[in-house]
DNA sequence: CGGCGCCTTGAACCAAGTCAAGCTCTGTGG
DNA sequence: CCACAGAGCTTGACTTGGTTCAAGGCGCCG
């Protein structure tokens, strides 16, 4: 993302309301949105930041979905996580991003300069605590992701579906991402993901009315499918 | 770990000096060790805390080595990380630990109550920032671990050796952990780890004078072995 | 209606797992 | 000082879950 982007503002008057809705009240990072960040739209597939760029901002998904990823030396892509409305991403230890970030579908993103956070946290020390707890939650996510990657294909897909079901609204899961994204998140091939979904359907654990829409018929069975 | 443990003190007069040596000067968490934490010895294999216990402390390795791990439903153990002198562990998002921690070898650990940190951070706001950066570094570690787990066996072992070489002193790597620990960290079997080490030896990338001592003959070749 | 993404399915292959010996240290007791 | 027991590590032969390669189906949009 170019620095110039920060001079942009968007004409979408609904974004502030959207932010409040997506984030709830108990989030000091958004107490004064105009002060701390700007809302920006990203198109499906558009890059939000690239690996090893300077990490000058953190981001919050207001609408849509985002993926972070690394490209390995052999060209394979490993997706580190999916971020849905309400989620923060771009939290980094170093001064540079360790992954790239892209919009999975059209998305509205709240962009917050780290410097603004540093300044604001002098006024309100709770902001630091909030950042810390967000980072610790992200740490938990990363650890769970690592745990996923040592399980069988069935378990990985089942865990993925359960995770998505818990993070998305509604009881039928509407996946924002394609099979390739799922495969790259789970460390499997697209064929294995497809086969495994079919298989879970045959077991009556799930139902697949269309490729992006999945109904969890028997979540307990899914949770039990541990290798 | 039992709460009673906090009433213990150790008779090892060198521990404070050890702490200063291991951690360096720029670490406010240790500016007044007597105030913030106590040093405790753990024997090889001894549990430091268990998964889902209340997370009341964070820990710093002064000497020795520690592993954190989860036991999966099928009984397999996944090691989340190894912690060496100077490393913090036990950082958690929730009020309970998400993994267990054990001493890999006899170890001296600085135990710091979270409440003490909370109190101290009111006096010195830099402490909060230090905790945040430690947590963010741990996040990076977890992400790199997840990246490891999608690579080939050769790559996983090579990355492991390079990581250990960079974190341990000296140019021949003295591994504190056994093959089973390595296998559970890399998501492989002990046989595959063993075979892969032999293979890297045959490639002249490493030399294995004894099973716990490994010399990196050609670190660049190791780094290049990416799948 | 035709073309193009995206997804599913089938068949053959292979990297890592499993099972089963056997080897090598290390510490202990005679 | 040596014998021996046991844990930890290595090696070999076979099996298997997931990948690869290849073909075909589905659905959406022009």
Short mmCIF file of C-alpha atoms in Angstrom, two decimals, chain A:
data_model
loop_
_atom_site.label_atom_id
_atom_site.label_comp_id
_atom_site.label_asym_id
_atom_site.label_seq_id
_atom_site.Cartn_x
_atom_site.Cartn_y
_atom_site.Cartn_z
CA UNK A 1 0.00 0.00 0.00
CA UNK A 2 1.37 3.43 -0.88
CA UNK A 3 1.72 6.15 1.76
CA UNK A 4 -0.33 8.40 -0.46
CA UNK A 5 -3.32 6.30 0.40
CA UNK A 6 -3.58 8.04 3.73
CA UNK A 7 -4.48 11.28 2.08
CA UNK A 8 -7.53 9.62 0.61
CA UNK A 9 -10.85 9.68 2.32
CA UNK A 10 -13.79 7.71 1.14
CA UNK A 11 -17.16 9.04 0.22
CA UNK A 12 -18.98 6.16 1.84
CA UNK A 13 -20.86 7.82 4.67
CA UNK A 14 -21.92 4.49 6.16
CA UNK A 15 -18.40 3.43 7.14
CA UNK A 16 -18.36 4.93 10.59
CA UNK A 17 -21.66 3.36 11.48
CA UNK A 18 -20.35 0.11 10.06
CA UNK A 19 -17.27 0.36 12.24
CA UNK A 20 -19.28 0.87 15.38
CA UNK A 21 -21.53 -2.03 14.50
CA UNK A 22 -18.64 -4.35 13.68
CA UNK A 23 -16.56 -3.56 16.71
CA UNK A 24 -18.97 -2.96 19.53
CA UNK A 25 -18.51 -0.46 22.29
CA UNK A 26 -15.74 -1.85 24.43
CA UNK A 27 -12.98 -1.12 21.93
CA UNK A 28 -10.98 2.05 22.70
CA UNK A 29 -9.21 1.78 19.35
CA UNK A 30 -12.41 3.00 17.82
CA UNK A 31 -13.65 5.48 20.38
CA UNK A 32 -12.88 8.31 18.00
CA UNK A 33 -12.55 6.81 14.54
CA UNK A 34 -11.92 10.10 12.78
CA UNK A 35 -9.01 10.77 15.07
CA UNK A 36 -7.27 7.42 14.88
CA UNK A 37 -7.97 5.90 11.50
CA UNK A 38 -9.52 6.16 8.08
CA UNK A 39 -11.79 3.67 6.37
CA UNK A 40 -10.63 2.41 3.00
CA UNK A 41 -12.27 0.13 0.45
CA UNK A 42 -10.29 -2.71 -1.13
CA UNK A 43 -11.39 -4.74 -4.11
CA UNK A 44 -11.41 -8.52 -4.22
CA UNK A 45 -7.81 -9.68 -4.62
CA UNK A 46 -6.31 -6.26 -3.95
CA UNK A 47 -3.14 -6.13 -1.86
CA UNK A 48 -3.39 -4.31 1.46
CA UNK A 49 0.27 -4.63 2.35
CA UNK A 50 3.20 -6.73 1.22
CA UNK A 51 5.66 -8.86 3.14
CA UNK A 52 8.72 -6.88 4.30
CA UNK A 53 7.10 -3.50 3.72
CA UNK A 54 7.41 -1.11 6.65
CA UNK A 55 4.71 -1.91 9.18
CA UNK A 56 3.33 1.57 9.71
CA UNK A 57 -0.30 0.68 10.27
CA UNK A 58 -2.57 -1.85 11.80
CA UNK A 59 -5.89 -2.72 10.26
CA UNK A 60 -9.39 -3.66 11.28
CA UNK A 61 -11.87 -5.43 9.04
CA UNK A 62 -15.19 -3.58 8.92
CA UNK A 63 -16.77 -5.56 6.10
CA UNK A 64 -15.60 -8.36 3.81
CA UNK A 65 -12.68 -10.70 4.47
CA UNK A 66 -8.89 -10.61 4.33
CA UNK A 67 -6.18 -13.26 4.04
CA UNK A 68 -2.54 -13.00 5.11
CA UNK A 69 0.03 -15.24 3.47
CA UNK A 70 3.63 -16.06 2.72
CA UNK A 71 5.05 -17.31 -0.55
CA UNK A 72 7.54 -20.12 0.06
CA UNK A 73 10.74 -20.52 -1.95
CA UNK A 74 9.19 -23.25 -4.11
CA UNK A 75 6.35 -20.91 -5.05
CA UNK A 76 3.71 -22.42 -2.81
CA UNK A 77 1.51 -20.04 -0.87
CA UNK A 78 0.81 -20.59 2.81
CA UNK A 79 -2.14 -18.65 4.18
CA UNK A 80 -1.57 -17.58 7.79
CA UNK A 81 -5.10 -16.56 8.61
CA UNK A 82 -8.45 -15.23 7.48
CA UNK A 83 -9.75 -12.01 9.03
CA UNK A 84 -13.46 -11.27 9.26
CA UNK A 85 -15.43 -8.20 10.36
CA UNK A 86 -14.23 -7.09 13.79
CA UNK A 87 -10.79 -8.71 13.47
CA UNK A 88 -7.51 -6.79 13.74
CA UNK A 89 -4.60 -7.70 11.49
CA UNK A 90 -1.14 -6.35 10.71
CA UNK A 91 0.11 -6.74 14.29
CA UNK A 92 3.87 -7.21 14.07
CA UNK A 93 6.89 -7.57 16.31
CA UNK A 94 9.36 -6.00 13.93
CA UNK A 95 9.17 -2.84 11.97
CA UNK A 96 8.33 -4.82 8.85
CA UNK A 97 5.39 -7.04 7.96
CA UNK A 98 6.20 -10.74 8.05
CA UNK A 99 3.33 -11.63 5.71
CA UNK A 100 1.36 -10.06 2.88
CA UNK A 101 -2.33 -9.21 3.18
CA UNK A 102 -5.03 -9.23 0.47
CA UNK A 103 -8.77 -8.74 0.32
CA UNK A 104 -10.51 -12.10 -0.22
CA UNK A 105 -13.66 -10.28 -1.37
CA UNK A 106 -14.46 -6.57 -1.60
CA UNK A 107 -13.78 -5.21 1.86
CA UNK A 108 -13.87 -2.06 3.96
CA UNK A 109 -10.84 -1.75 6.17
CA UNK A 110 -10.13 0.68 8.98
CA UNK A 111 -6.49 1.74 8.65
CA UNK A 112 -4.82 3.00 11.81
CA UNK A 113 -1.34 4.50 11.93
CA UNK A 114 0.87 3.01 14.58
CA UNK A 115 2.10 6.48 15.45
CA UNK A 116 -1.44 7.59 16.14
CA UNK A 117 -1.82 4.66 18.49
CA UNK A 118 1.43 5.48 20.24
CA UNK A 119 0.26 9.06 20.70
CA UNK A 120 -3.21 8.07 21.86
CA UNK A 121 -1.87 5.51 24.31
CA UNK A 122 -0.06 8.25 26.17
CA UNK A 123 -3.40 9.85 26.83
CA UNK A 124 -5.19 6.57 27.54
CA UNK A 125 -3.05 3.72 28.87
CA UNK A 126 -5.90 1.26 28.30
CA UNK A 127 -5.08 1.37 24.59
CA UNK A 128 -1.78 -0.38 25.25
CA UNK A 129 -3.61 -3.08 27.18
CA UNK A 130 -6.04 -3.52 24.34
CA UNK A 131 -3.26 -3.91 21.81
CA UNK A 132 -1.59 -6.43 24.07
CA UNK A 133 -4.72 -8.52 24.41
CA UNK A 134 -5.35 -8.39 20.66
CA UNK A 135 -1.81 -9.54 20.03
CA UNK A 136 -2.15 -12.33 22.58
CA UNK A 137 -5.39 -13.46 20.93
CA UNK A 138 -3.63 -13.48 17.57
CA UNK A 139 -0.89 -15.55 19.18
CA UNK A 140 -3.50 -18.06 20.26
CA UNK A 141 -4.86 -18.19 16.73
CA UNK A 142 -1.42 -18.84 15.32
CA UNK A 143 -0.80 -21.63 17.83
CA UNK A 144 -4.09 -23.28 16.98
CA UNK A 145 -3.24 -23.00 13.31
CA UNK A 146 0.06 -24.79 13.97
CA UNK A 147 -1.84 -27.51 15.83
CA UNK A 148 -4.13 -27.93 12.82
CA UNK A 149 -1.24 -28.54 10.50
CA UNK A 150 -0.16 -31.78 12.15
CA UNK A 151 -3.58 -33.43 11.96
CA UNK A 152 -5.14 -35.56 9.22
CA UNK A 153 -6.89 -34.02 6.24
CA UNK A 154 -10.32 -34.89 7.67
CA UNK A 155 -9.50 -33.22 10.95
CA UNK A 156 -8.09 -30.11 9.31
CA UNK A 157 -11.16 -29.60 7.17
CA UNK A 158 -13.52 -30.32 10.09
CA UNK A 159 -11.67 -27.86 12.34
CA UNK A 160 -11.72 -25.26 9.61
CA UNK A 161 -15.48 -25.56 9.19
CA UNK A 162 -16.08 -25.36 12.92
CA UNK A 163 -13.83 -22.31 13.20
CA UNK A 164 -15.62 -20.56 10.37
CA UNK A 165 -19.02 -21.46 11.76
CA UNK A 166 -18.10 -19.89 15.09
CA UNK A 167 -16.80 -16.70 13.50
CA UNK A 168 -19.42 -16.14 10.83
CA UNK A 169 -23.02 -15.21 11.58
CA UNK A 170 -25.84 -17.63 10.78
CA UNK A 171 -25.99 -21.39 11.01
CA UNK A 172 -25.19 -22.18 7.39
CA UNK A 173 -21.60 -21.19 6.69
CA UNK A 174 -21.16 -18.83 3.72
CA UNK A 175 -17.50 -19.13 2.84
CA UNK A 176 -15.97 -15.95 1.45
CA UNK A 177 -12.91 -17.84 0.14
CA UNK A 178 -12.36 -20.34 -2.66
CA UNK A 179 -11.10 -23.92 -2.36
CA UNK A 180 -7.55 -22.90 -3.17
CA UNK A 181 -7.56 -20.46 -0.24
CA UNK A 182 -8.82 -23.18 2.09
CA UNK A 183 -6.20 -25.61 0.79
CA UNK A 184 -3.40 -23.09 1.30
CA UNK A 185 -4.62 -22.35 4.82
CA UNK A 186 -4.81 -26.04 5.76
CA UNK A 187 -1.57 -27.07 4.08
CA UNK A 188 -3.41 -29.45 1.71
CA UNK A 189 -4.08 -29.55 -2.01
CA UNK A 190 -7.31 -28.30 -3.51
CA UNK A 191 -8.14 -31.88 -4.53
CA UNK A 192 -7.78 -33.19 -1.01
CA UNK A 193 -9.98 -30.40 0.36
CA UNK A 194 -12.63 -31.18 -2.24
CA UNK A 195 -12.52 -34.93 -1.64
CA UNK A 196 -12.65 -34.45 2.12
CA UNK A 197 -15.67 -32.17 1.92
CA UNK A 198 -17.46 -34.73 -0.25
CA UNK A 199 -16.53 -37.39 2.27
CA UNK A 200 -17.86 -35.35 5.22
CA UNK A 201 -21.04 -34.94 3.21
CA UNK A 202 -21.33 -38.70 2.74
CA UNK A 203 -20.91 -39.12 6.49
CA UNK A 204 -23.86 -36.75 6.97
CA UNK A 205 -21.70 -34.47 9.09
CA UNK A 206 -22.25 -31.61 6.66
CA UNK A 207 -24.38 -30.67 3.67
CA UNK A 208 -23.09 -28.75 0.65
CA UNK A 209 -25.97 -27.04 -1.17
CA UNK A 210 -23.45 -25.07 -3.22
CA UNK A 211 -19.69 -24.97 -3.18
CA UNK A 212 -19.48 -21.81 -1.04
CA UNK A 213 -22.40 -22.67 1.25
CA UNK A 214 -22.00 -25.40 3.83
CA UNK A 215 -24.44 -26.53 6.50
CA UNK A 216 -23.04 -28.18 9.60
CA UNK A 217 -25.52 -31.02 10.12
CA UNK A 218 -23.63 -32.64 12.96
CA UNK A 219 -21.08 -30.33 14.56
CA UNK A 220 -20.41 -32.79 17.38
CA UNK A 221 -19.41 -35.46 14.88
CA UNK A 222 -17.11 -32.93 13.21
CA UNK A 223 -15.48 -32.11 16.54
CA UNK A 224 -15.04 -35.83 17.22
CA UNK A 225 -13.29 -36.54 13.92
CA UNK A 226 -9.92 -36.01 15.54
CA UNK A 227 -7.62 -38.23 13.55
#
